[in-house]
């Protein structure tokens, strides 16, 4: 009887599985029919009776009016013309998702091959397919829709950090990334960095107009270098709009994890490469940070407390890749240290007018204008009125005074801020000087913290969220903080587990606020502070967001 029940259950499950299979297949056929039904843009029939048909959204190969293969144009990797003994062939390489019932969709390589009767026609078709596929991607995913797509090969400068992640970045690039870039017909200039800071110094002088994008093959730390190098250029305002692509071959890959999550793609090197090849450009926020040793720029994360300690103290386990964070987390939770200090922030919904006057009020030398309305140009907020206040003047007029730190260092040498002769970068009208109290419309919290993690993106690392609300280029700082006396070790283990799923913000000891600027002032003399996973000099620091100042390659739908 029990055996019979078991078989009945098995048979029922089999039926359900088969039914689900049928439903999926029918849905796929219907979807295909819908797009297949669209009228052809062009078609070509060869002497063997095969035809290639280019439609708005897909390319198909037919034999006697019956489809023998097809690929969506948005899934095309590249198109090649091959001339061999057996004639001229056109090869369309695709990287479509293959549907699996009980598994998430994975992408895999496929190709369509069709013979042509002449070189010239094959070449024409190659260009036609590439241009149409770029058009489709531009319309669906590109936030900027700049110039008309062409069939020209894309040019990249690839920066590889040989010590990033498990130290296998060069090997991963050669074996997993380069083959896909070759299929896409991309032209790459590859630079393997020789020392920490190499990419940053290279970015100060590199001819950025010679490439379509900079590809970073490392973790978030190399991005930090690249952005800081770019922001040190006199032409930073244009240079920061250079498109950046990122490959997750470091151990902290927060940007790539966030981009793939938003694109609903599995986290993998192949999918990250595909996202780069697609070429759709999305905005990325950039933040100015004033630290005790001068101005830094970052794009993704800042941390103080347990998350920063885990990140930096787990460096010694770098060889095991992302697993290092688990070891680091266990040791930091068992130690359970408190991090006293002050967290201040300017709430996201603070009125611009209040912010300007409260920043201006606190400047000793300032004489605030009454109607200091801001305009947004290229994501940089600049005051419409000229004032003598170095916090709100436009960088165009007096670039050397736009940085708060210059006069700050002169007024207060103990702060030890590096005074660069050429200070560039966007103005930071929401922040006071680091040595002064925060403006009056900021919120201040004095506490013994367990953690403060700040992010403008969804992920802190692969499989580790800061908040699902954030997305690359969202223009908002998401500040998460927890106080030490409200959290037990068990709470922290639960927190780490729930951060993996992204539902930790519902925990009662986790506070989340949305901000435009923030300041962290640790009470202790030494400790760890990180920006984009990189350690910065310990001491007070503050940052302000410049929404959508930078650009990144990301295959995700546009948001309104
Ligand atoms: P990971 O995610 O593995 O930490 P990152 O991209 O964050 O990888 O890079 C880690 C560090 O390596 C950064 O501080 C970066 O500046 C540094 N770095 C870059 N190139 C080199 C190099 N050739 N040798 C040593 N360090 C380097
Ligand atoms: Mg790193």
Coordinates of C-alpha atoms and ligand atoms in Angstrom, one line a residue:
X1 CA 0.0 0.0 0.0
X2 CA 2.8 2.4 1.0
X3 CA 4.7 1.4 -2.2
X4 CA 1.6 2.1 -4.3
X5 CA 1.2 5.6 -2.7
X6 CA 4.8 6.3 -3.4
X7 CA 4.4 5.4 -7.1
X8 CA 1.2 7.5 -7.3
X9 CA 3.1 10.5 -6.0
X10 CA 5.9 9.9 -8.4
X11 CA 3.6 9.6 -11.3
X12 CA 1.7 12.8 -10.2
X13 CA 5.0 14.7 -10.0
X14 CA 6.0 13.4 -13.4
X15 CA 2.7 14.7 -14.8
X16 CA 3.1 18.1 -13.2
X17 CA 6.7 18.4 -14.5
X18 CA 5.6 17.4 -18.0
X19 CA 2.7 19.9 -17.8
X20 CA 5.0 22.6 -16.7
X21 CA 7.3 21.7 -19.6
X22 CA 4.5 21.9 -22.1
X23 CA 3.3 25.3 -20.7
X24 CA 6.9 26.7 -21.0
X25 CA 7.3 25.4 -24.5
X26 CA 4.0 26.8 -25.6
X27 CA 4.8 30.1 -24.0
X28 CA 8.2 30.1 -25.8
X29 CA 6.6 29.3 -29.1
X30 CA 4.0 32.0 -28.7
X31 CA 6.6 34.6 -27.8
X32 CA 8.8 33.5 -30.7
X33 CA 5.8 33.6 -33.1
X34 CA 5.0 37.1 -32.0
X35 CA 8.4 38.4 -32.8
X36 CA 8.8 36.0 -35.8
X37 CA 5.6 37.5 -37.1
X38 CA 7.2 40.9 -37.5
X39 CA 8.0 41.7 -41.1
X40 CA 11.6 41.2 -42.3
X41 CA 13.9 44.2 -42.7
X42 CA 15.9 42.2 -45.3
X43 CA 16.4 38.7 -46.5
X44 CA 18.9 36.8 -48.6
X45 CA 18.6 33.3 -50.2
X46 CA 21.7 31.4 -51.3
X47 CA 22.0 28.9 -54.1
X48 CA 21.5 26.0 -51.7
X49 CA 18.0 27.1 -50.8
X50 CA 18.9 28.5 -47.4
X51 CA 17.9 32.0 -46.5
X52 CA 18.9 34.5 -43.8
X53 CA 16.2 36.8 -42.6
X54 CA 16.8 40.0 -40.6
X55 CA 13.8 41.1 -38.5
X56 CA 13.4 44.0 -36.1
X57 CA 14.3 41.8 -33.1
X58 CA 15.9 38.6 -34.4
X59 CA 17.8 37.0 -37.1
X60 CA 16.7 33.7 -38.6
X61 CA 18.0 31.0 -40.9
X62 CA 15.3 29.3 -43.0
X63 CA 15.3 26.3 -45.3
X64 CA 12.3 26.1 -47.6
X65 CA 10.4 28.7 -45.5
X66 CA 11.0 26.6 -42.3
X67 CA 13.1 28.0 -39.5
X68 CA 16.3 26.0 -38.8
X69 CA 17.8 28.4 -36.4
X70 CA 17.4 31.9 -34.9
X71 CA 18.8 34.3 -32.3
X72 CA 17.5 37.5 -30.7
X73 CA 19.5 40.5 -31.9
X74 CA 20.0 41.6 -28.3
X75 CA 21.7 38.2 -27.7
X76 CA 24.2 38.6 -30.6
X77 CA 27.8 38.6 -29.5
X78 CA 29.3 39.2 -32.9
X79 CA 29.2 38.4 -36.6
X80 CA 32.1 37.1 -38.7
X81 CA 32.6 36.5 -42.3
X82 CA 34.8 33.4 -43.0
X83 CA 36.1 32.6 -46.5
X84 CA 37.4 29.1 -46.8
X85 CA 37.7 26.3 -49.5
X86 CA 34.0 25.5 -49.2
X87 CA 33.1 29.2 -50.0
X88 CA 32.0 32.3 -48.1
X89 CA 30.2 31.9 -44.8
X90 CA 28.6 34.3 -42.4
X91 CA 28.7 33.2 -38.8
X92 CA 26.4 34.8 -36.2
X93 CA 27.6 34.1 -32.7
X94 CA 24.9 34.4 -30.0
X95 CA 24.8 34.1 -26.2
X96 CA 21.1 33.5 -25.4
X97 CA 19.5 32.3 -22.2
X98 CA 18.4 28.7 -22.3
X99 CA 15.3 28.1 -20.3
X100 CA 15.4 25.4 -17.6
X101 CA 12.3 24.6 -15.6
X102 CA 13.9 24.0 -12.2
X103 CA 17.1 26.0 -12.7
X104 CA 17.6 29.7 -13.3
X105 CA 18.3 30.6 -17.0
X106 CA 21.9 30.3 -18.0
X107 CA 23.4 31.8 -21.1
X108 CA 25.3 29.6 -23.5
X109 CA 27.2 30.0 -26.8
X110 CA 25.5 29.2 -30.1
X111 CA 26.1 30.1 -33.7
X112 CA 24.1 30.4 -36.9
X113 CA 26.0 29.7 -40.1
X114 CA 24.9 30.5 -43.7
X115 CA 26.8 30.3 -47.0
X116 CA 26.9 33.4 -49.2
X117 CA 27.6 33.5 -52.9
X118 CA 29.9 36.5 -52.7
X119 CA 32.3 38.2 -50.2
X120 CA 30.7 41.6 -50.7
X121 CA 27.2 40.5 -49.8
X122 CA 28.4 38.6 -46.8
X123 CA 30.3 41.7 -45.6
X124 CA 27.2 43.9 -46.1
X125 CA 25.1 41.4 -44.1
X126 CA 27.7 41.3 -41.3
X127 CA 27.4 45.1 -40.9
X128 CA 23.6 45.1 -41.2
X129 CA 23.2 42.5 -38.4
X130 CA 25.8 44.2 -36.1
X131 CA 24.1 47.6 -36.6
X132 CA 20.6 46.3 -36.0
X133 CA 21.7 44.4 -32.9
X134 CA 23.3 47.5 -31.5
X135 CA 20.2 49.5 -32.3
X136 CA 18.0 47.1 -30.4
X137 CA 20.3 47.1 -27.4
X138 CA 20.5 50.9 -27.5
X139 CA 16.7 51.3 -27.5
X140 CA 16.1 48.9 -24.7
X141 CA 19.1 49.3 -22.4
X142 CA 21.1 52.4 -23.1
X143 CA 20.4 55.3 -20.8
X144 CA 22.1 57.8 -23.1
X145 CA 21.4 56.8 -26.6
X146 CA 24.2 58.9 -27.9
X147 CA 25.3 58.4 -31.5
X148 CA 23.7 56.3 -34.2
X149 CA 25.2 52.7 -33.8
X150 CA 27.8 51.7 -36.4
X151 CA 29.4 48.3 -37.1
X152 CA 32.8 49.5 -36.1
X153 CA 34.7 47.2 -33.8
X154 CA 34.6 48.4 -30.2
X155 CA 37.9 49.5 -28.7
X156 CA 38.8 48.8 -25.0
X157 CA 41.6 49.5 -22.6
X158 CA 41.6 46.5 -20.3
X159 CA 43.3 47.0 -16.9
X160 CA 44.0 43.7 -15.2
X161 CA 45.1 43.5 -11.5
X162 CA 47.2 40.4 -11.3
X163 CA 46.9 40.2 -7.5
X164 CA 43.1 40.8 -7.5
X165 CA 40.9 38.1 -6.0
X166 CA 42.7 34.7 -5.9
X167 CA 45.5 36.1 -8.0
X168 CA 44.2 34.5 -11.2
X169 CA 42.8 37.6 -13.0
X170 CA 45.2 37.3 -15.9
X171 CA 44.4 33.6 -16.4
X172 CA 40.6 34.2 -16.2
X173 CA 40.9 37.1 -18.6
X174 CA 42.8 35.0 -21.2
X175 CA 40.6 31.9 -20.9
X176 CA 37.1 33.2 -20.2
X177 CA 36.9 36.8 -21.3
X178 CA 39.2 37.2 -24.3
X179 CA 37.5 34.4 -26.3
X180 CA 34.1 36.2 -25.9
X181 CA 35.7 39.6 -26.8
X182 CA 37.2 38.0 -29.9
X183 CA 33.8 36.7 -31.0
X184 CA 32.5 40.2 -30.5
X185 CA 35.3 41.5 -32.7
X186 CA 36.6 43.9 -30.0
X187 CA 40.0 45.5 -30.2
X188 CA 41.7 45.4 -26.8
X189 CA 44.7 47.1 -25.4
X190 CA 45.6 45.0 -22.3
X191 CA 47.6 46.4 -19.4
X192 CA 48.5 44.2 -16.5
X193 CA 49.1 46.5 -13.6
X194 CA 52.6 46.4 -12.1
X195 CA 52.0 47.9 -8.7
X196 CA 49.2 49.4 -6.6
X197 CA 48.5 52.9 -8.0
X198 CA 49.6 52.0 -11.5
X199 CA 46.1 52.3 -13.0
X200 CA 45.6 55.6 -11.1
X201 CA 48.7 57.2 -12.5
X202 CA 48.0 55.8 -16.0
X203 CA 44.5 57.4 -15.9
X204 CA 46.0 60.9 -15.3
X205 CA 47.4 61.0 -18.8
X206 CA 45.8 58.2 -20.9
X207 CA 44.1 59.4 -24.1
X208 CA 40.5 58.4 -23.1
X209 CA 39.1 59.4 -26.4
X210 CA 41.1 56.5 -28.1
X211 CA 38.8 53.9 -26.5
X212 CA 35.0 53.2 -26.2
X213 CA 35.4 52.0 -22.7
X214 CA 37.8 51.2 -19.9
X215 CA 37.5 47.6 -18.8
X216 CA 38.5 46.8 -15.2
X217 CA 39.5 43.2 -14.5
X218 CA 39.8 43.2 -10.8
X219 CA 37.6 44.0 -7.8
X220 CA 36.2 47.4 -6.7
X221 CA 39.7 48.6 -5.6
X222 CA 40.9 49.0 -9.2
X223 CA 37.8 51.0 -10.0
X224 CA 38.7 53.2 -7.0
X225 CA 42.1 53.8 -8.5
X226 CA 40.7 54.5 -12.0
X227 CA 38.1 57.0 -10.7
X228 CA 40.7 58.8 -8.6
X229 CA 43.2 59.0 -11.5
X230 CA 40.4 60.4 -13.7
X231 CA 39.3 63.0 -11.2
X232 CA 42.9 64.3 -10.9
X233 CA 42.9 65.3 -14.5
X234 CA 42.3 68.9 -15.5
X235 CA 39.6 67.6 -17.9
X236 CA 38.0 65.5 -15.2
X237 CA 34.5 66.7 -16.1
X238 CA 34.7 65.2 -19.5
X239 CA 37.0 62.3 -18.5
X240 CA 34.6 61.0 -15.8
X241 CA 32.0 60.4 -18.5
X242 CA 34.3 57.7 -20.0
X243 CA 32.3 54.5 -19.9
X244 CA 33.7 51.8 -17.5
X245 CA 33.0 48.1 -17.7
X246 CA 33.8 45.7 -14.9
X247 CA 34.8 42.1 -14.7
X248 CA 34.4 40.3 -11.4
X249 CA 37.9 38.8 -10.9
X250 CA 38.6 40.4 -7.6
X251 CA 37.4 39.2 -4.2
X252 CA 35.1 42.2 -3.6
X253 CA 33.0 42.7 -6.7
X254 CA 30.2 44.9 -5.4
X255 CA 29.7 46.9 -8.6
X256 CA 29.6 43.9 -10.9
X257 CA 27.3 42.0 -8.5
X258 CA 24.9 45.0 -8.4
X259 CA 24.9 45.4 -12.2
X260 CA 24.3 41.7 -12.9
X261 CA 21.6 41.6 -10.2
X262 CA 19.8 44.6 -11.8
X263 CA 20.1 43.0 -15.2
X264 CA 18.6 39.7 -13.8
X265 CA 21.7 37.9 -14.9
X266 CA 23.6 35.2 -13.0
X267 CA 26.8 36.4 -11.3
X268 CA 29.5 35.0 -13.6
X269 CA 32.6 36.3 -15.5
X270 CA 30.9 35.3 -18.8
X271 CA 27.7 37.3 -18.1
X272 CA 29.8 40.3 -17.0
X273 CA 31.8 40.0 -20.3
X274 CA 28.5 39.8 -22.2
X275 CA 27.2 42.9 -20.4
X276 CA 30.3 44.7 -21.5
X277 CA 30.0 43.5 -25.1
X278 CA 26.4 44.6 -25.3
X279 CA 27.7 48.1 -24.9
X280 CA 24.6 49.7 -23.2
X281 CA 25.6 52.6 -21.0
X282 CA 24.1 53.3 -17.6
X283 CA 24.8 56.2 -15.1
X284 CA 27.0 55.7 -12.1
X285 CA 27.1 58.0 -9.0
X286 CA 30.4 59.5 -7.9
X287 CA 31.1 60.8 -4.4
X288 CA 33.6 63.3 -3.2
X289 CA 35.1 62.3 0.1
X290 CA 37.1 64.7 2.4
X291 CA 39.5 62.6 4.5
X292 CA 42.2 63.6 6.9
X293 CA 44.7 63.2 4.1
X294 CA 42.8 65.1 1.4
X295 CA 40.1 64.5 -1.2
X296 CA 39.3 61.1 -2.6
X297 CA 36.6 60.0 -5.0
X298 CA 34.6 56.8 -4.8
X299 CA 31.5 55.4 -6.4
X300 CA 30.1 52.5 -4.4
X301 CA 30.7 51.9 -0.7
X302 CA 32.0 53.3 2.6
X303 CA 32.3 51.4 5.8
X304 CA 33.2 51.8 9.4
X305 CA 32.7 49.0 12.0
X306 CA 32.4 45.3 11.6
X307 CA 32.0 45.3 7.8
X308 CA 35.1 47.4 7.2
X309 CA 37.1 45.2 9.7
X310 CA 35.9 42.0 7.9
X311 CA 36.9 43.4 4.5
X312 CA 40.4 44.5 5.5
X313 CA 41.3 41.9 8.2
X314 CA 40.3 39.1 5.8
X315 CA 42.9 40.4 3.3
X316 CA 45.2 37.7 4.6
X317 CA 42.8 35.0 3.3
X318 CA 42.8 36.6 -0.2
X319 CA 43.9 33.4 -1.9
X320 CA 40.5 31.8 -1.2
X321 CA 38.6 34.6 -3.0
X322 CA 35.2 35.8 -1.8
X323 CA 35.2 33.0 0.9
X324 CA 37.6 35.3 2.8
X325 CA 34.7 37.4 3.9
X326 CA 33.1 34.4 5.7
X327 CA 36.2 33.7 7.7
X328 CA 36.6 37.4 8.4
X329 CA 33.0 37.6 9.5
X330 CA 33.3 34.7 12.0
X331 CA 36.4 36.1 13.6
X332 CA 35.0 39.7 13.8
X333 CA 31.6 38.5 15.2
X334 CA 33.3 36.4 17.9
X335 CA 35.4 39.4 18.9
X336 CA 32.3 41.7 18.9
X337 CA 34.0 45.1 19.1
X338 CA 32.1 48.3 19.5
X339 CA 33.0 51.3 17.3
X340 CA 32.3 54.6 19.2
X341 CA 31.8 57.8 17.1
X342 CA 29.5 60.2 15.6
X343 CA 27.5 59.6 12.4
X344 CA 25.9 62.7 10.7
X345 CA 24.0 62.9 7.5
X346 CA 22.0 65.3 5.3
X347 CA 18.7 63.5 4.7
X348 CA 17.9 62.9 1.1
X349 CA 14.7 65.0 1.2
X350 CA 16.3 68.0 2.9
X351 CA 15.4 71.1 1.0
X352 CA 18.1 72.4 -1.3
X353 CA 17.6 76.0 -0.1
X354 CA 17.9 75.0 3.6
X355 CA 21.1 73.1 2.8
X356 CA 22.8 76.0 1.0
X357 CA 22.0 78.5 3.7
X358 CA 22.9 76.3 6.5
X359 CA 26.3 75.5 4.9
X360 CA 26.8 79.1 4.1
X361 CA 25.8 80.3 7.6
X362 CA 28.5 78.2 9.1
X363 CA 31.3 79.6 6.9
X364 CA 33.1 82.3 8.7
X365 CA 34.1 84.2 5.6
X366 CA 30.9 83.6 3.7
X367 CA 28.2 86.0 2.7
X368 CA 25.4 83.7 1.5
X369 CA 23.2 84.8 -1.3
X370 CA 19.5 85.0 -0.6
X371 CA 18.4 82.9 -3.5
X372 CA 21.2 80.5 -4.1
X373 CA 19.1 78.1 -6.2
X374 CA 21.1 75.2 -7.7
X375 CA 21.0 73.9 -11.2
X376 CA 22.1 70.5 -12.2
X377 CA 24.5 70.2 -15.1
X378 CA 26.0 66.9 -16.0
X379 CA 25.0 65.6 -12.6
X380 CA 27.0 68.2 -10.9
X381 CA 25.0 70.6 -8.7
X382 CA 26.3 74.1 -9.3
X383 CA 25.0 77.3 -7.8
X384 CA 23.4 79.7 -10.2
X385 CA 24.8 82.6 -8.2
X386 CA 28.5 83.4 -7.6
X387 CA 29.3 83.7 -3.9
X388 CA 32.6 84.0 -2.1
X389 CA 31.8 80.7 -0.2
X390 CA 34.2 78.1 -1.4
X391 CA 31.6 75.4 -0.7
X392 CA 29.1 76.7 -3.2
X393 CA 31.1 78.3 -5.9
X394 CA 31.3 76.7 -9.3
X395 CA 34.4 74.8 -10.2
X396 CA 34.5 76.5 -13.6
X397 CA 35.5 79.8 -12.1
X398 CA 37.9 78.9 -9.4
X399 CA 38.7 75.3 -9.4
X400 CA 41.4 75.5 -6.8
X401 CA 38.9 76.7 -4.2
X402 CA 36.1 74.3 -4.8
X403 CA 37.7 71.8 -2.5
X404 CA 36.9 72.3 1.1
X405 CA 40.2 71.0 2.3
X406 CA 42.4 73.7 0.9
X407 CA 41.5 76.5 3.3
X408 CA 40.8 73.8 5.9
X409 CA 44.4 72.6 5.9
X410 CA 45.6 76.2 6.1
X411 CA 43.3 77.0 9.0
X412 CA 43.9 73.8 10.9
X413 CA 47.3 72.2 10.3
X414 CA 46.6 69.4 12.8
X415 CA 44.0 68.0 10.4
X416 CA 47.0 67.2 8.1
X417 CA 45.0 67.5 4.9
X418 CA 47.1 67.2 1.8
X419 CA 47.0 70.5 -0.1
X420 CA 47.2 69.7 -3.8
X421 CA 48.3 72.6 -5.9
X422 CA 45.7 71.7 -8.5
X423 CA 42.5 70.7 -6.8
X424 CA 39.9 69.6 -9.3
X425 CA 36.5 68.0 -9.0
X426 CA 32.9 69.1 -8.6
X427 CA 31.8 71.5 -5.9
X428 CA 30.4 70.1 -2.7
X429 CA 27.8 72.6 -1.6
X430 CA 26.1 70.3 1.0
X431 CA 29.2 69.9 3.2
X432 CA 31.0 72.1 5.6
X433 CA 34.7 72.0 6.1
X434 CA 35.7 68.8 7.9
X435 CA 37.0 70.7 10.9
X436 CA 33.7 72.6 11.4
X437 CA 30.5 71.2 12.8
X438 CA 28.1 69.8 10.2
X439 CA 25.5 72.3 8.8
X440 CA 22.4 72.8 11.1
X441 CA 20.0 70.8 8.9
X442 CA 22.1 67.6 9.2
X443 CA 21.1 64.8 11.6
X444 CA 23.7 63.7 14.2
X445 CA 23.9 60.4 16.0
X446 CA 26.4 59.9 18.8
X447 CA 26.7 56.2 19.6
X448 CA 28.8 53.1 20.1
X449 CA 28.2 51.6 16.7
X450 CA 28.4 48.0 15.6
X451 CA 28.5 48.9 12.0
X452 CA 28.0 51.8 9.6
X453 CA 27.8 50.7 6.0
X454 CA 27.1 53.2 3.2
X455 CA 26.3 52.3 -0.3
X456 CA 24.9 53.8 -3.5
X457 CA 24.4 50.3 -5.0
X458 CA 22.5 47.2 -4.0
X459 CA 25.4 44.9 -3.1
X460 CA 28.4 45.1 -0.7
X461 CA 29.8 41.9 -2.3
X462 CA 28.5 39.1 -4.4
X463 CA 25.6 37.5 -2.5
X464 CA 25.8 40.3 0.2
X465 CA 23.3 43.2 0.1
X466 CA 23.4 46.6 1.6
X467 CA 19.9 47.3 0.4
X468 CA 17.8 46.1 -2.5
X469 CA 16.4 49.6 -2.9
X470 CA 19.6 51.0 -4.3
X471 CA 20.7 50.6 -7.9
X472 CA 23.7 51.8 -9.8
X473 CA 23.2 55.5 -10.6
X474 CA 20.2 55.9 -8.2
X475 CA 21.7 59.2 -6.9
X476 CA 21.1 58.3 -3.2
X477 CA 23.3 57.3 -0.4
X478 CA 21.9 54.4 1.6
X479 CA 23.2 54.6 5.2
X480 CA 22.8 51.5 7.3
X481 CA 23.8 51.5 10.9
X482 CA 23.4 49.4 14.0
X483 CA 24.3 50.2 17.5
X484 CA 26.5 47.9 19.5
X485 CA 24.5 47.7 22.7
X486 CA 21.4 46.6 20.8
X487 CA 23.1 43.7 19.0
X488 CA 24.2 40.3 20.4
X489 CA 26.6 37.9 18.7
X490 CA 23.6 35.8 17.6
X491 CA 22.0 38.9 16.1
X492 CA 25.2 39.5 14.1
X493 CA 25.2 36.0 12.7
X494 CA 21.6 36.4 11.8
X495 CA 22.4 39.8 10.3
X496 CA 25.2 38.3 8.1
X497 CA 22.9 35.5 7.0
X498 CA 20.1 37.9 6.1
X499 CA 22.4 40.3 4.3
X500 CA 23.0 37.4 2.0
X501 CA 19.3 37.5 1.1
X502 CA 18.8 41.2 1.4
X503 CA 16.0 41.2 3.9
X504 CA 18.2 42.4 6.9
X505 CA 16.7 45.9 6.7
X506 CA 13.6 44.6 8.4
X507 CA 15.6 43.6 11.5
X508 CA 14.8 45.9 14.4
X509 CA 18.3 46.9 15.3
X510 CA 19.2 47.8 11.6
X511 CA 18.5 51.5 10.8
X512 CA 18.5 52.7 7.2
X513 CA 18.4 56.3 6.0
X514 CA 18.6 57.9 2.6
X515 CA 21.1 60.7 2.4
X516 CA 22.8 63.2 0.1
X517 CA 25.9 63.5 2.3
X518 CA 27.3 62.0 5.5
X519 CA 30.1 62.4 7.9
X520 CA 31.7 59.7 10.2
X521 CA 33.8 60.8 13.1
X522 CA 35.3 57.9 15.0
X523 CA 36.1 58.5 18.6
X524 CA 39.1 56.2 18.7
X525 CA 42.6 57.0 17.5
X526 CA 43.0 54.0 15.2
X527 CA 40.9 51.7 13.3
X528 CA 39.7 50.8 9.8
X529 CA 37.7 52.9 7.3
X530 CA 37.1 51.9 3.8
X531 CA 35.9 53.5 0.5
X532 CA 35.1 51.0 -2.2
X533 CA 36.8 48.3 -0.1
X534 CA 40.0 50.3 0.0
X535 CA 41.5 51.4 3.3
X536 CA 41.7 55.2 3.8
X537 CA 43.6 57.1 6.6
X538 CA 41.7 56.7 9.9
X539 CA 40.0 59.8 11.3
X540 CA 36.9 61.9 10.5
X541 CA 35.7 61.9 6.9
X542 CA 32.7 63.1 5.0
X543 CA 31.3 62.6 1.6
X544 CA 28.7 64.0 -0.8
X545 CA 27.1 62.3 -3.7
X546 CA 27.2 63.6 -7.3
X547 CA 24.3 61.8 -8.9
X548 CA 25.1 60.1 -12.2
X549 CA 28.4 61.8 -12.8
X550 CA 30.0 58.6 -14.1
X551 CA 29.0 56.0 -16.6
X552 CA 29.1 52.2 -16.6
X553 CA 28.4 49.4 -19.0
X554 CA 25.3 47.6 -17.7
X555 CA 22.6 45.6 -19.5
X556 CA 19.6 46.5 -17.5
X557 CA 16.3 48.1 -18.4
X558 CA 16.1 51.9 -18.2
X559 CA 14.4 53.3 -15.1
X560 CA 12.3 56.4 -15.1
Ligands
LIG1 P1 40.1 42.6 -4.6 O1 38.6 42.6 -4.8 O2 40.6 41.2 -4.7 O3 40.4 43.3 -3.3 P2 40.8 45.0 -5.9 O4 40.5 45.4 -7.3 O5 40.1 45.6 -4.8 O6 40.8 43.4 -5.8 O7 42.4 45.3 -5.7 C1 43.0 45.1 -4.5 C2 44.2 46.0 -4.4 O8 45.2 45.7 -5.4 C3 43.9 47.5 -4.6 O9 44.4 48.2 -3.5 C4 44.7 47.9 -5.8 O10 45.1 49.2 -5.8 C5 45.9 46.9 -5.7 N1 46.6 46.7 -6.9 C6 46.3 46.9 -8.2 N2 47.3 46.5 -9.1 C7 48.3 45.9 -8.3 C8 49.5 45.3 -8.5 N3 50.0 45.1 -9.8 N4 50.2 44.8 -7.5 C9 49.8 45.0 -6.2 N5 48.6 45.6 -5.9 C10 47.8 46.0 -6.9
LIG2 MG1 39.1 45.2 -3.0

